[in-house]
PDB file of N, CA and C in Angstrom:
ATOM      1  N   UNK A 112    -236.193  92.195  22.251  1.00  0.00           N
ATOM      2  CA  UNK A 112    -236.367  92.882  23.298  1.00  0.00           C
ATOM      3  C   UNK A 112    -236.346  94.603  23.209  1.00  0.00           C
ATOM      4  N   UNK A 113    -237.201  95.296  24.023  1.00  0.00           N
ATOM      5  CA  UNK A 113    -237.841  96.008  23.993  1.00  0.00           C
ATOM      6  C   UNK A 113    -237.365  96.782  25.844  1.00  0.00           C
ATOM      7  N   UNK A 114    -236.518  97.713  25.730  1.00  0.00           N
ATOM      8  CA  UNK A 114    -236.558  98.162  26.891  1.00  0.00           C
ATOM      9  C   UNK A 114    -237.280  99.422  27.123  1.00  0.00           C
ATOM     10  N   UNK A 115    -237.907  99.493  28.302  1.00  0.00           N
ATOM     11  CA  UNK A 115    -238.567 101.273  28.474  1.00  0.00           C
ATOM     12  C   UNK A 115    -238.543 101.436  29.391  1.00  0.00           C
ATOM     13  N   UNK A 116    -237.686 102.979  29.534  1.00  0.00           N
ATOM     14  CA  UNK A 116    -237.123 103.328  30.545  1.00  0.00           C
ATOM     15  C   UNK A 116    -238.276 104.631  31.218  1.00  0.00           C
ATOM     16  N   UNK A 117    -238.291 104.490  32.431  1.00  0.00           N
ATOM     17  CA  UNK A 117    -239.453 105.414  33.175  1.00  0.00           C
ATOM     18  C   UNK A 117    -239.007 106.632  33.141  1.00  0.00           C
ATOM     19  N   UNK A 118    -238.996 108.109  33.169  1.00  0.00           N
ATOM     20  CA  UNK A 118    -239.020 109.382  33.033  1.00  0.00           C
ATOM     21  C   UNK A 118    -238.929 109.351  34.661  1.00  0.00           C
ATOM     22  N   UNK A 119    -239.716 109.256  35.016  1.00  0.00           N
ATOM     23  CA  UNK A 119    -239.362 109.883  36.462  1.00  0.00           C
ATOM     24  C   UNK A 119    -239.482 108.452  37.545  1.00  0.00           C
ATOM     25  N   UNK A 120    -238.480 108.051  38.154  1.00  0.00           N
ATOM     26  CA  UNK A 120    -238.474 106.528  38.632  1.00  0.00           C
ATOM     27  C   UNK A 120    -239.159 107.362  40.041  1.00  0.00           C
ATOM     28  N   UNK A 121    -238.550 108.281  40.391  1.00  0.00           N
ATOM     29  CA  UNK A 121    -238.885 108.891  41.947  1.00  0.00           C
ATOM     30  C   UNK A 121    -239.863 109.281  42.126  1.00  0.00           C
ATOM     31  N   UNK A 122    -240.990 109.405  42.517  1.00  0.00           N
ATOM     32  CA  UNK A 122    -242.234 110.060  43.028  1.00  0.00           C
ATOM     33  C   UNK A 122    -242.477 110.514  44.364  1.00  0.00           C
ATOM     34  N   UNK A 123    -242.662 112.059  45.006  1.00  0.00           N
ATOM     35  CA  UNK A 123    -242.747 112.170  45.739  1.00  0.00           C
ATOM     36  C   UNK A 123    -243.793 113.647  45.649  1.00  0.00           C
ATOM     37  N   UNK A 124    -243.870 114.436  46.695  1.00  0.00           N
ATOM     38  CA  UNK A 124    -244.722 115.241  46.654  1.00  0.00           C
ATOM     39  C   UNK A 124    -243.652 116.061  47.321  1.00  0.00           C
ATOM     40  N   UNK A 125    -242.812 115.788  48.294  1.00  0.00           N
ATOM     41  CA  UNK A 125    -242.084 116.644  49.126  1.00  0.00           C
ATOM     42  C   UNK A 125    -241.374 116.140  49.629  1.00  0.00           C
ATOM     43  N   UNK A 126    -239.899 116.883  49.955  1.00  0.00           N
ATOM     44  CA  UNK A 126    -239.264 116.381  50.615  1.00  0.00           C
ATOM     45  C   UNK A 126    -238.852 116.949  51.915  1.00  0.00           C
ATOM     46  N   UNK A 127    -238.841 116.622  52.991  1.00  0.00           N
ATOM     47  CA  UNK A 127    -238.865 117.253  53.692  1.00  0.00           C
ATOM     48  C   UNK A 127    -236.675 116.961  54.176  1.00  0.00           C
ATOM     49  N   UNK A 128    -236.248 118.108  54.842  1.00  0.00           N
ATOM     50  CA  UNK A 128    -234.400 117.788  55.056  1.00  0.00           C
ATOM     51  C   UNK A 128    -235.137 118.444  56.617  1.00  0.00           C
ATOM     52  N   UNK A 129    -234.270 117.557  57.284  1.00  0.00           N
ATOM     53  CA  UNK A 129    -233.994 117.829  59.406  1.00  0.00           C
ATOM     54  C   UNK A 129    -232.794 117.473  59.218  1.00  0.00           C
ATOM     55  N   UNK A 130    -231.857 118.604  60.452  1.00  0.00           N
ATOM     56  CA  UNK A 130    -230.599 118.370  60.310  1.00  0.00           C
ATOM     57  C   UNK A 130    -230.587 119.134  62.031  1.00  0.00           C
ATOM     58  N   UNK A 131    -231.710 119.185  62.954  1.00  0.00           N
ATOM     59  CA  UNK A 131    -231.994 119.630  63.923  1.00  0.00           C
ATOM     60  C   UNK A 131    -233.076 118.650  64.522  1.00  0.00           C
ATOM     61  N   UNK A 132    -233.794 119.042  65.382  1.00  0.00           N
ATOM     62  CA  UNK A 132    -234.583 118.714  66.447  1.00  0.00           C
ATOM     63  C   UNK A 132    -236.584 118.746  66.331  1.00  0.00           C
ATOM     64  N   UNK A 133    -236.179 119.864  65.173  1.00  0.00           N
ATOM     65  CA  UNK A 133    -237.049 120.930  64.711  1.00  0.00           C
ATOM     66  C   UNK A 133    -237.796 121.302  63.665  1.00  0.00           C
ATOM     67  N   UNK A 134    -238.705 121.503  62.941  1.00  0.00           N
ATOM     68  CA  UNK A 134    -239.454 121.945  61.681  1.00  0.00           C
ATOM     69  C   UNK A 134    -239.202 123.314  61.497  1.00  0.00           C
ATOM     70  N   UNK A 135    -238.307 123.556  60.833  1.00  0.00           N
ATOM     71  CA  UNK A 135    -237.766 125.343  60.050  1.00  0.00           C
ATOM     72  C   UNK A 135    -238.091 125.140  59.215  1.00  0.00           C
ATOM     73  N   UNK A 136    -238.436 126.240  58.235  1.00  0.00           N
ATOM     74  CA  UNK A 136    -238.595 126.974  57.381  1.00  0.00           C
ATOM     75  C   UNK A 136    -237.653 127.497  56.520  1.00  0.00           C
ATOM     76  N   UNK A 137    -237.619 126.852  54.764  1.00  0.00           N
ATOM     77  CA  UNK A 137    -235.555 127.268  54.382  1.00  0.00           C
ATOM     78  C   UNK A 137    -235.345 128.437  55.188  1.00  0.00           C
ATOM     79  N   UNK A 138    -235.460 129.349  55.101  1.00  0.00           N
ATOM     80  CA  UNK A 138    -235.589 130.926  54.971  1.00  0.00           C
ATOM     81  C   UNK A 138    -234.947 131.264  56.276  1.00  0.00           C
ATOM     82  N   UNK A 139    -235.616 130.448  57.548  1.00  0.00           N
ATOM     83  CA  UNK A 139    -235.193 130.740  58.822  1.00  0.00           C
ATOM     84  C   UNK A 139    -233.607 129.712  59.458  1.00  0.00           C
ATOM     85  N   UNK A 140    -233.579 128.935  58.097  1.00  0.00           N
ATOM     86  CA  UNK A 140    -232.411 127.483  59.098  1.00  0.00           C
ATOM     87  C   UNK A 140    -230.902 128.573  58.394  1.00  0.00           C
ATOM     88  N   UNK A 141    -229.940 128.396  59.756  1.00  0.00           N
ATOM     89  CA  UNK A 141    -228.868 128.850  60.516  1.00  0.00           C
ATOM     90  C   UNK A 141    -227.605 127.952  59.808  1.00  0.00           C
ATOM     91  N   UNK A 142    -228.275 126.877  58.990  1.00  0.00           N
ATOM     92  CA  UNK A 142    -227.571 125.996  59.082  1.00  0.00           C
ATOM     93  C   UNK A 142    -227.765 126.406  57.200  1.00  0.00           C
ATOM     94  N   UNK A 143    -226.662 125.989  56.201  1.00  0.00           N
ATOM     95  CA  UNK A 143    -226.363 125.907  54.777  1.00  0.00           C
ATOM     96  C   UNK A 143    -227.205 125.572  53.984  1.00  0.00           C
ATOM     97  N   UNK A 144    -228.032 125.526  53.062  1.00  0.00           N
ATOM     98  CA  UNK A 144    -228.360 124.518  52.569  1.00  0.00           C
ATOM     99  C   UNK A 144    -229.020 125.231  51.055  1.00  0.00           C
ATOM    100  N   UNK A 145    -228.567 124.437  50.110  1.00  0.00           N
ATOM    101  CA  UNK A 145    -228.515 124.300  48.763  1.00  0.00           C
ATOM    102  C   UNK A 145    -229.456 123.643  47.614  1.00  0.00           C
ATOM    103  N   UNK A 146    -230.555 124.492  47.195  1.00  0.00           N
ATOM    104  CA  UNK A 146    -231.653 123.560  46.978  1.00  0.00           C
ATOM    105  C   UNK A 146    -231.513 124.317  45.105  1.00  0.00           C
ATOM    106  N   UNK A 147    -231.035 122.999  43.926  1.00  0.00           N
ATOM    107  CA  UNK A 147    -231.027 123.722  43.194  1.00  0.00           C
ATOM    108  C   UNK A 147    -232.185 122.930  42.064  1.00  0.00           C
ATOM    109  N   UNK A 148    -233.405 123.813  41.521  1.00  0.00           N
ATOM    110  CA  UNK A 148    -234.430 123.529  41.175  1.00  0.00           C
ATOM    111  C   UNK A 148    -234.527 122.566  39.944  1.00  0.00           C
ATOM    112  N   UNK A 149    -235.724 122.168  39.029  1.00  0.00           N
ATOM    113  CA  UNK A 149    -235.668 121.146  37.986  1.00  0.00           C
ATOM    114  C   UNK A 149    -235.621 122.705  36.570  1.00  0.00           C
ATOM    115  N   UNK A 150    -236.543 123.959  37.090  1.00  0.00           N
ATOM    116  CA  UNK A 150    -235.763 124.531  35.956  1.00  0.00           C
ATOM    117  C   UNK A 150    -234.319 125.442  35.699  1.00  0.00           C
ATOM    118  N   UNK A 151    -233.419 125.129  37.594  1.00  0.00           N
ATOM    119  CA  UNK A 151    -232.151 125.795  37.124  1.00  0.00           C
ATOM    120  C   UNK A 151    -231.349 124.573  36.465  1.00  0.00           C
ATOM    121  N   UNK A 152    -231.589 122.986  37.368  1.00  0.00           N
ATOM    122  CA  UNK A 152    -231.092 122.393  36.431  1.00  0.00           C
ATOM    123  C   UNK A 152    -231.080 122.274  34.379  1.00  0.00           C
ATOM    124  N   UNK A 153    -232.417 122.631  33.997  1.00  0.00           N
ATOM    125  CA  UNK A 153    -233.156 122.636  32.892  1.00  0.00           C
ATOM    126  C   UNK A 153    -232.120 124.069  32.231  1.00  0.00           C
ATOM    127  N   UNK A 154    -232.343 124.868  32.598  1.00  0.00           N
ATOM    128  CA  UNK A 154    -231.561 126.167  31.831  1.00  0.00           C
ATOM    129  C   UNK A 154    -229.925 126.093  31.594  1.00  0.00           C
ATOM    130  N   UNK A 155    -229.565 125.503  32.819  1.00  0.00           N
ATOM    131  CA  UNK A 155    -228.545 125.003  32.913  1.00  0.00           C
ATOM    132  C   UNK A 155    -227.407 124.250  31.442  1.00  0.00           C
ATOM    133  N   UNK A 156    -227.949 123.247  31.349  1.00  0.00           N
ATOM    134  CA  UNK A 156    -227.627 122.289  30.558  1.00  0.00           C
ATOM    135  C   UNK A 156    -226.871 121.761  30.155  1.00  0.00           C
ATOM    136  N   UNK A 157    -227.049 121.165  31.559  1.00  0.00           N
ATOM    137  CA  UNK A 157    -225.854 119.833  32.259  1.00  0.00           C
ATOM    138  C   UNK A 157    -225.995 118.689  31.840  1.00  0.00           C
ATOM    139  N   UNK A 158    -224.836 118.595  31.183  1.00  0.00           N
ATOM    140  CA  UNK A 158    -224.683 117.246  31.505  1.00  0.00           C
ATOM    141  C   UNK A 158    -224.432 116.109  31.755  1.00  0.00           C
ATOM    142  N   UNK A 159    -224.135 116.554  33.032  1.00  0.00           N
ATOM    143  CA  UNK A 159    -223.058 115.949  34.004  1.00  0.00           C
ATOM    144  C   UNK A 159    -223.597 116.353  35.453  1.00  0.00           C
ATOM    145  N   UNK A 160    -224.043 115.623  36.432  1.00  0.00           N
ATOM    146  CA  UNK A 160    -224.183 115.858  38.009  1.00  0.00           C
ATOM    147  C   UNK A 160    -222.893 116.353  38.575  1.00  0.00           C
ATOM    148  N   UNK A 161    -222.160 116.417  37.876  1.00  0.00           N
ATOM    149  CA  UNK A 161    -220.550 116.801  38.399  1.00  0.00           C
ATOM    150  C   UNK A 161    -220.931 118.384  38.230  1.00  0.00           C
ATOM    151  N   UNK A 162    -221.121 118.837  37.342  1.00  0.00           N
ATOM    152  CA  UNK A 162    -221.243 120.472  36.791  1.00  0.00           C
ATOM    153  C   UNK A 162    -222.508 120.444  37.189  1.00  0.00           C
ATOM    154  N   UNK A 163    -223.722 120.415  37.655  1.00  0.00           N
ATOM    155  CA  UNK A 163    -224.448 120.999  39.065  1.00  0.00           C
ATOM    156  C   UNK A 163    -224.008 121.108  40.648  1.00  0.00           C
ATOM    157  N   UNK A 164    -223.287 120.048  40.894  1.00  0.00           N
ATOM    158  CA  UNK A 164    -222.024 119.941  41.970  1.00  0.00           C
ATOM    159  C   UNK A 164    -220.649 120.613  42.532  1.00  0.00           C
ATOM    160  N   UNK A 165    -220.781 121.162  41.504  1.00  0.00           N
ATOM    161  CA  UNK A 165    -219.984 122.106  41.506  1.00  0.00           C
ATOM    162  C   UNK A 165    -220.605 123.433  41.635  1.00  0.00           C
ATOM    163  N   UNK A 166    -221.987 123.741  41.641  1.00  0.00           N
ATOM    164  CA  UNK A 166    -221.947 124.685  42.523  1.00  0.00           C
ATOM    165  C   UNK A 166    -221.984 125.057  43.966  1.00  0.00           C
ATOM    166  N   UNK A 167    -222.165 124.256  44.123  1.00  0.00           N
ATOM    167  CA  UNK A 167    -222.829 124.224  45.577  1.00  0.00           C
ATOM    168  C   UNK A 167    -221.617 124.210  46.762  1.00  0.00           C
ATOM    169  N   UNK A 168    -221.545 125.607  47.980  1.00  0.00           N
ATOM    170  CA  UNK A 168    -221.085 125.950  48.100  1.00  0.00           C
ATOM    171  C   UNK A 168    -220.068 124.525  49.487  1.00  0.00           C
ATOM    172  N   UNK A 169    -218.926 124.590  49.862  1.00  0.00           N
ATOM    173  CA  UNK A 169    -218.520 123.636  51.186  1.00  0.00           C
ATOM    174  C   UNK A 169    -218.579 122.014  50.897  1.00  0.00           C
ATOM    175  N   UNK A 170    -218.822 122.274  49.189  1.00  0.00           N
ATOM    176  CA  UNK A 170    -218.934 120.524  48.884  1.00  0.00           C
ATOM    177  C   UNK A 170    -217.815 119.803  48.463  1.00  0.00           C
ATOM    178  N   UNK A 171    -217.837 119.130  48.468  1.00  0.00           N
ATOM    179  CA  UNK A 171    -215.698 118.983  47.941  1.00  0.00           C
ATOM    180  C   UNK A 171    -216.152 116.924  47.182  1.00  0.00           C
ATOM    181  N   UNK A 172    -215.945 116.218  46.378  1.00  0.00           N
ATOM    182  CA  UNK A 172    -215.818 115.462  45.844  1.00  0.00           C
ATOM    183  C   UNK A 172    -214.817 114.767  45.109  1.00  0.00           C
ATOM    184  N   UNK A 173    -214.482 113.505  44.890  1.00  0.00           N
ATOM    185  CA  UNK A 173    -213.226 112.574  44.375  1.00  0.00           C
ATOM    186  C   UNK A 173    -213.905 111.712  43.858  1.00  0.00           C
ATOM    187  N   UNK A 174    -212.833 110.581  42.428  1.00  0.00           N
ATOM    188  CA  UNK A 174    -213.605 110.347  42.045  1.00  0.00           C
ATOM    189  C   UNK A 174    -212.231 109.516  41.661  1.00  0.00           C
ATOM    190  N   UNK A 175    -212.393 107.463  41.142  1.00  0.00           N
ATOM    191  CA  UNK A 175    -211.368 107.121  41.087  1.00  0.00           C
ATOM    192  C   UNK A 175    -211.212 107.458  39.009  1.00  0.00           C
ATOM    193  N   UNK A 176    -212.716 107.702  38.888  1.00  0.00           N
ATOM    194  CA  UNK A 176    -212.479 108.167  37.302  1.00  0.00           C
ATOM    195  C   UNK A 176    -212.725 109.338  37.366  1.00  0.00           C
ATOM    196  N   UNK A 177    -213.199 110.352  36.466  1.00  0.00           N
ATOM    197  CA  UNK A 177    -213.871 111.804  36.098  1.00  0.00           C
ATOM    198  C   UNK A 177    -214.866 111.786  36.253  1.00  0.00           C
ATOM    199  N   UNK A 178    -215.404 110.979  36.954  1.00  0.00           N
ATOM    200  CA  UNK A 178    -217.092 111.199  37.885  1.00  0.00           C
ATOM    201  C   UNK A 178    -217.005 110.764  39.242  1.00  0.00           C
ATOM    202  N   UNK A 179    -217.746 111.882  39.427  1.00  0.00           N
ATOM    203  CA  UNK A 179    -217.560 112.190  41.059  1.00  0.00           C
ATOM    204  C   UNK A 179    -218.174 111.152  42.752  1.00  0.00           C
ATOM    205  N   UNK A 180    -217.615 110.530  43.148  1.00  0.00           N
ATOM    206  CA  UNK A 180    -217.835 109.845  43.827  1.00  0.00           C
ATOM    207  C   UNK A 180    -218.024 109.505  45.314  1.00  0.00           C
ATOM    208  N   UNK A 181    -217.195 110.354  45.533  1.00  0.00           N
ATOM    209  CA  UNK A 181    -217.426 110.159  47.324  1.00  0.00           C
ATOM    210  C   UNK A 181    -217.490 111.814  47.678  1.00  0.00           C
ATOM    211  N   UNK A 182    -218.221 111.853  48.181  1.00  0.00           N
ATOM    212  CA  UNK A 182    -218.500 113.513  48.789  1.00  0.00           C
ATOM    213  C   UNK A 182    -218.245 113.980  50.209  1.00  0.00           C
ATOM    214  N   UNK A 183    -217.466 114.936  50.573  1.00  0.00           N
ATOM    215  CA  UNK A 183    -217.275 115.583  51.827  1.00  0.00           C
ATOM    216  C   UNK A 183    -217.736 116.690  51.799  1.00  0.00           C
ATOM    217  N   UNK A 184    -219.209 117.497  53.439  1.00  0.00           N
ATOM    218  CA  UNK A 184    -219.057 118.474  53.599  1.00  0.00           C
ATOM    219  C   UNK A 184    -218.513 119.086  53.942  1.00  0.00           C
ATOM    220  N   UNK A 185    -217.945 120.322  54.409  1.00  0.00           N
ATOM    221  CA  UNK A 185    -217.164 121.049  55.175  1.00  0.00           C
ATOM    222  C   UNK A 185    -215.708 119.900  55.613  1.00  0.00           C
ATOM    223  N   UNK A 186    -215.564 118.963  55.221  1.00  0.00           N
ATOM    224  CA  UNK A 186    -214.498 117.620  55.444  1.00  0.00           C
ATOM    225  C   UNK A 186    -216.119 116.323  56.316  1.00  0.00           C
ATOM    226  N   UNK A 187    -216.724 116.493  56.185  1.00  0.00           N
ATOM    227  CA  UNK A 187    -217.446 115.075  56.756  1.00  0.00           C
ATOM    228  C   UNK A 187    -217.802 114.605  55.651  1.00  0.00           C
ATOM    229  N   UNK A 188    -217.591 113.145  55.929  1.00  0.00           N
ATOM    230  CA  UNK A 188    -217.991 112.688  54.960  1.00  0.00           C
ATOM    231  C   UNK A 188    -217.210 111.266  55.037  1.00  0.00           C
ATOM    232  N   UNK A 189    -216.644 110.782  53.198  1.00  0.00           N
ATOM    233  CA  UNK A 189    -216.148 109.704  53.004  1.00  0.00           C
ATOM    234  C   UNK A 189    -214.539 109.904  53.977  1.00  0.00           C
ATOM    235  N   UNK A 190    -213.898 108.980  54.597  1.00  0.00           N
ATOM    236  CA  UNK A 190    -212.758 109.632  54.887  1.00  0.00           C
ATOM    237  C   UNK A 190    -212.561 109.248  53.999  1.00  0.00           C
ATOM    238  N   UNK A 191    -212.214 108.176  53.175  1.00  0.00           N
ATOM    239  CA  UNK A 191    -211.059 107.896  51.946  1.00  0.00           C
ATOM    240  C   UNK A 191    -211.891 106.768  50.854  1.00  0.00           C
ATOM    241  N   UNK A 192    -211.795 106.908  49.883  1.00  0.00           N
ATOM    242  CA  UNK A 192    -212.041 106.162  48.995  1.00  0.00           C
ATOM    243  C   UNK A 192    -211.022 104.711  48.232  1.00  0.00           C
ATOM    244  N   UNK A 193    -210.150 104.909  49.406  1.00  0.00           N
ATOM    245  CA  UNK A 193    -209.292 103.337  48.626  1.00  0.00           C
ATOM    246  C   UNK A 193    -209.891 102.300  49.764  1.00  0.00           C
ATOM    247  N   UNK A 194    -210.327 101.454  48.478  1.00  0.00           N
ATOM    248  CA  UNK A 194    -209.917  99.877  49.240  1.00  0.00           C
ATOM    249  C   UNK A 194    -209.869  99.204  50.806  1.00  0.00           C
ATOM    250  N   UNK A 195    -209.305  99.083  51.721  1.00  0.00           N
ATOM    251  CA  UNK A 195    -208.911  98.061  52.493  1.00  0.00           C
ATOM    252  C   UNK A 195    -208.489  99.622  53.455  1.00  0.00           C
ATOM    253  N   UNK A 196    -209.260 100.618  53.417  1.00  0.00           N
ATOM    254  CA  UNK A 196    -208.869 101.093  54.929  1.00  0.00           C
ATOM    255  C   UNK A 196    -210.176 101.920  56.197  1.00  0.00           C
ATOM    256  N   UNK A 197    -210.714 100.230  55.825  1.00  0.00           N
ATOM    257  CA  UNK A 197    -211.834 100.333  56.771  1.00  0.00           C
ATOM    258  C   UNK A 197    -213.108 100.712  56.153  1.00  0.00           C
ATOM    259  N   UNK A 198    -214.181 100.354  56.818  1.00  0.00           N
ATOM    260  CA  UNK A 198    -215.353 100.711  56.640  1.00  0.00           C
ATOM    261  C   UNK A 198    -215.889 102.276  55.866  1.00  0.00           C
ATOM    262  N   UNK A 199    -216.978 102.417  55.203  1.00  0.00           N
ATOM    263  CA  UNK A 199    -217.201 103.695  54.242  1.00  0.00           C
ATOM    264  C   UNK A 199    -218.309 104.563  54.978  1.00  0.00           C
ATOM    265  N   UNK A 200    -218.185 105.963  55.233  1.00  0.00           N
ATOM    266  CA  UNK A 200    -218.873 106.801  56.458  1.00  0.00           C
ATOM    267  C   UNK A 200    -220.081 107.568  55.642  1.00  0.00           C
ATOM    268  N   UNK A 201    -220.968 106.645  55.214  1.00  0.00           N
ATOM    269  CA  UNK A 201    -222.249 107.625  54.266  1.00  0.00           C
ATOM    270  C   UNK A 201    -222.824 108.730  54.694  1.00  0.00           C
ATOM    271  N   UNK A 202    -222.031 109.549  55.877  1.00  0.00           N
ATOM    272  CA  UNK A 202    -223.011 110.152  56.481  1.00  0.00           C
ATOM    273  C   UNK A 202    -223.137 111.649  55.840  1.00  0.00           C
ATOM    274  N   UNK A 203    -223.013 111.501  53.827  1.00  0.00           N
ATOM    275  CA  UNK A 203    -223.180 112.396  52.858  1.00  0.00           C
ATOM    276  C   UNK A 203    -223.941 112.384  51.664  1.00  0.00           C
ATOM    277  N   UNK A 204    -224.823 112.221  51.674  1.00  0.00           N
ATOM    278  CA  UNK A 204    -225.758 111.765  50.548  1.00  0.00           C
ATOM    279  C   UNK A 204    -226.498 113.654  49.809  1.00  0.00           C
ATOM    280  N   UNK A 205    -226.484 112.935  48.467  1.00  0.00           N
ATOM    281  CA  UNK A 205    -227.478 113.862  48.096  1.00  0.00           C
ATOM    282  C   UNK A 205    -228.824 112.995  46.764  1.00  0.00           C
ATOM    283  N   UNK A 206    -230.015 113.891  47.183  1.00  0.00           N
ATOM    284  CA  UNK A 206    -231.324 113.348  46.832  1.00  0.00           C
ATOM    285  C   UNK A 206    -231.713 113.832  45.321  1.00  0.00           C
ATOM    286  N   UNK A 207    -231.693 113.084  44.227  1.00  0.00           N
ATOM    287  CA  UNK A 207    -232.161 113.370  43.034  1.00  0.00           C
ATOM    288  C   UNK A 207    -233.404 113.522  42.524  1.00  0.00           C
ATOM    289  N   UNK A 208    -234.228 114.321  42.098  1.00  0.00           N
ATOM    290  CA  UNK A 208    -235.617 113.631  42.012  1.00  0.00           C
ATOM    291  C   UNK A 208    -235.969 114.786  40.866  1.00  0.00           C
TER     292      UNK A 208
END
């Protein structure tokens, strides 16, 4: 059996992130936004996602193993990563392209 992986599984021309009611250019935002470009990823030689997200200010993470799984931005995000302590809060996410 042969398995072939698509090197670009998610195809998108443009990503729009809205945190308010109006469209704004990245340069005019009063909110914190971190963009890590594909060139920066290639130059960093990062072997793990953790290496990249450690560069993002105000982003903290936790996980049951050595890999990040639960994210918080300035304290907002997963309230707990323990099973049985209520429904998860998925208010923090990330998009990898």
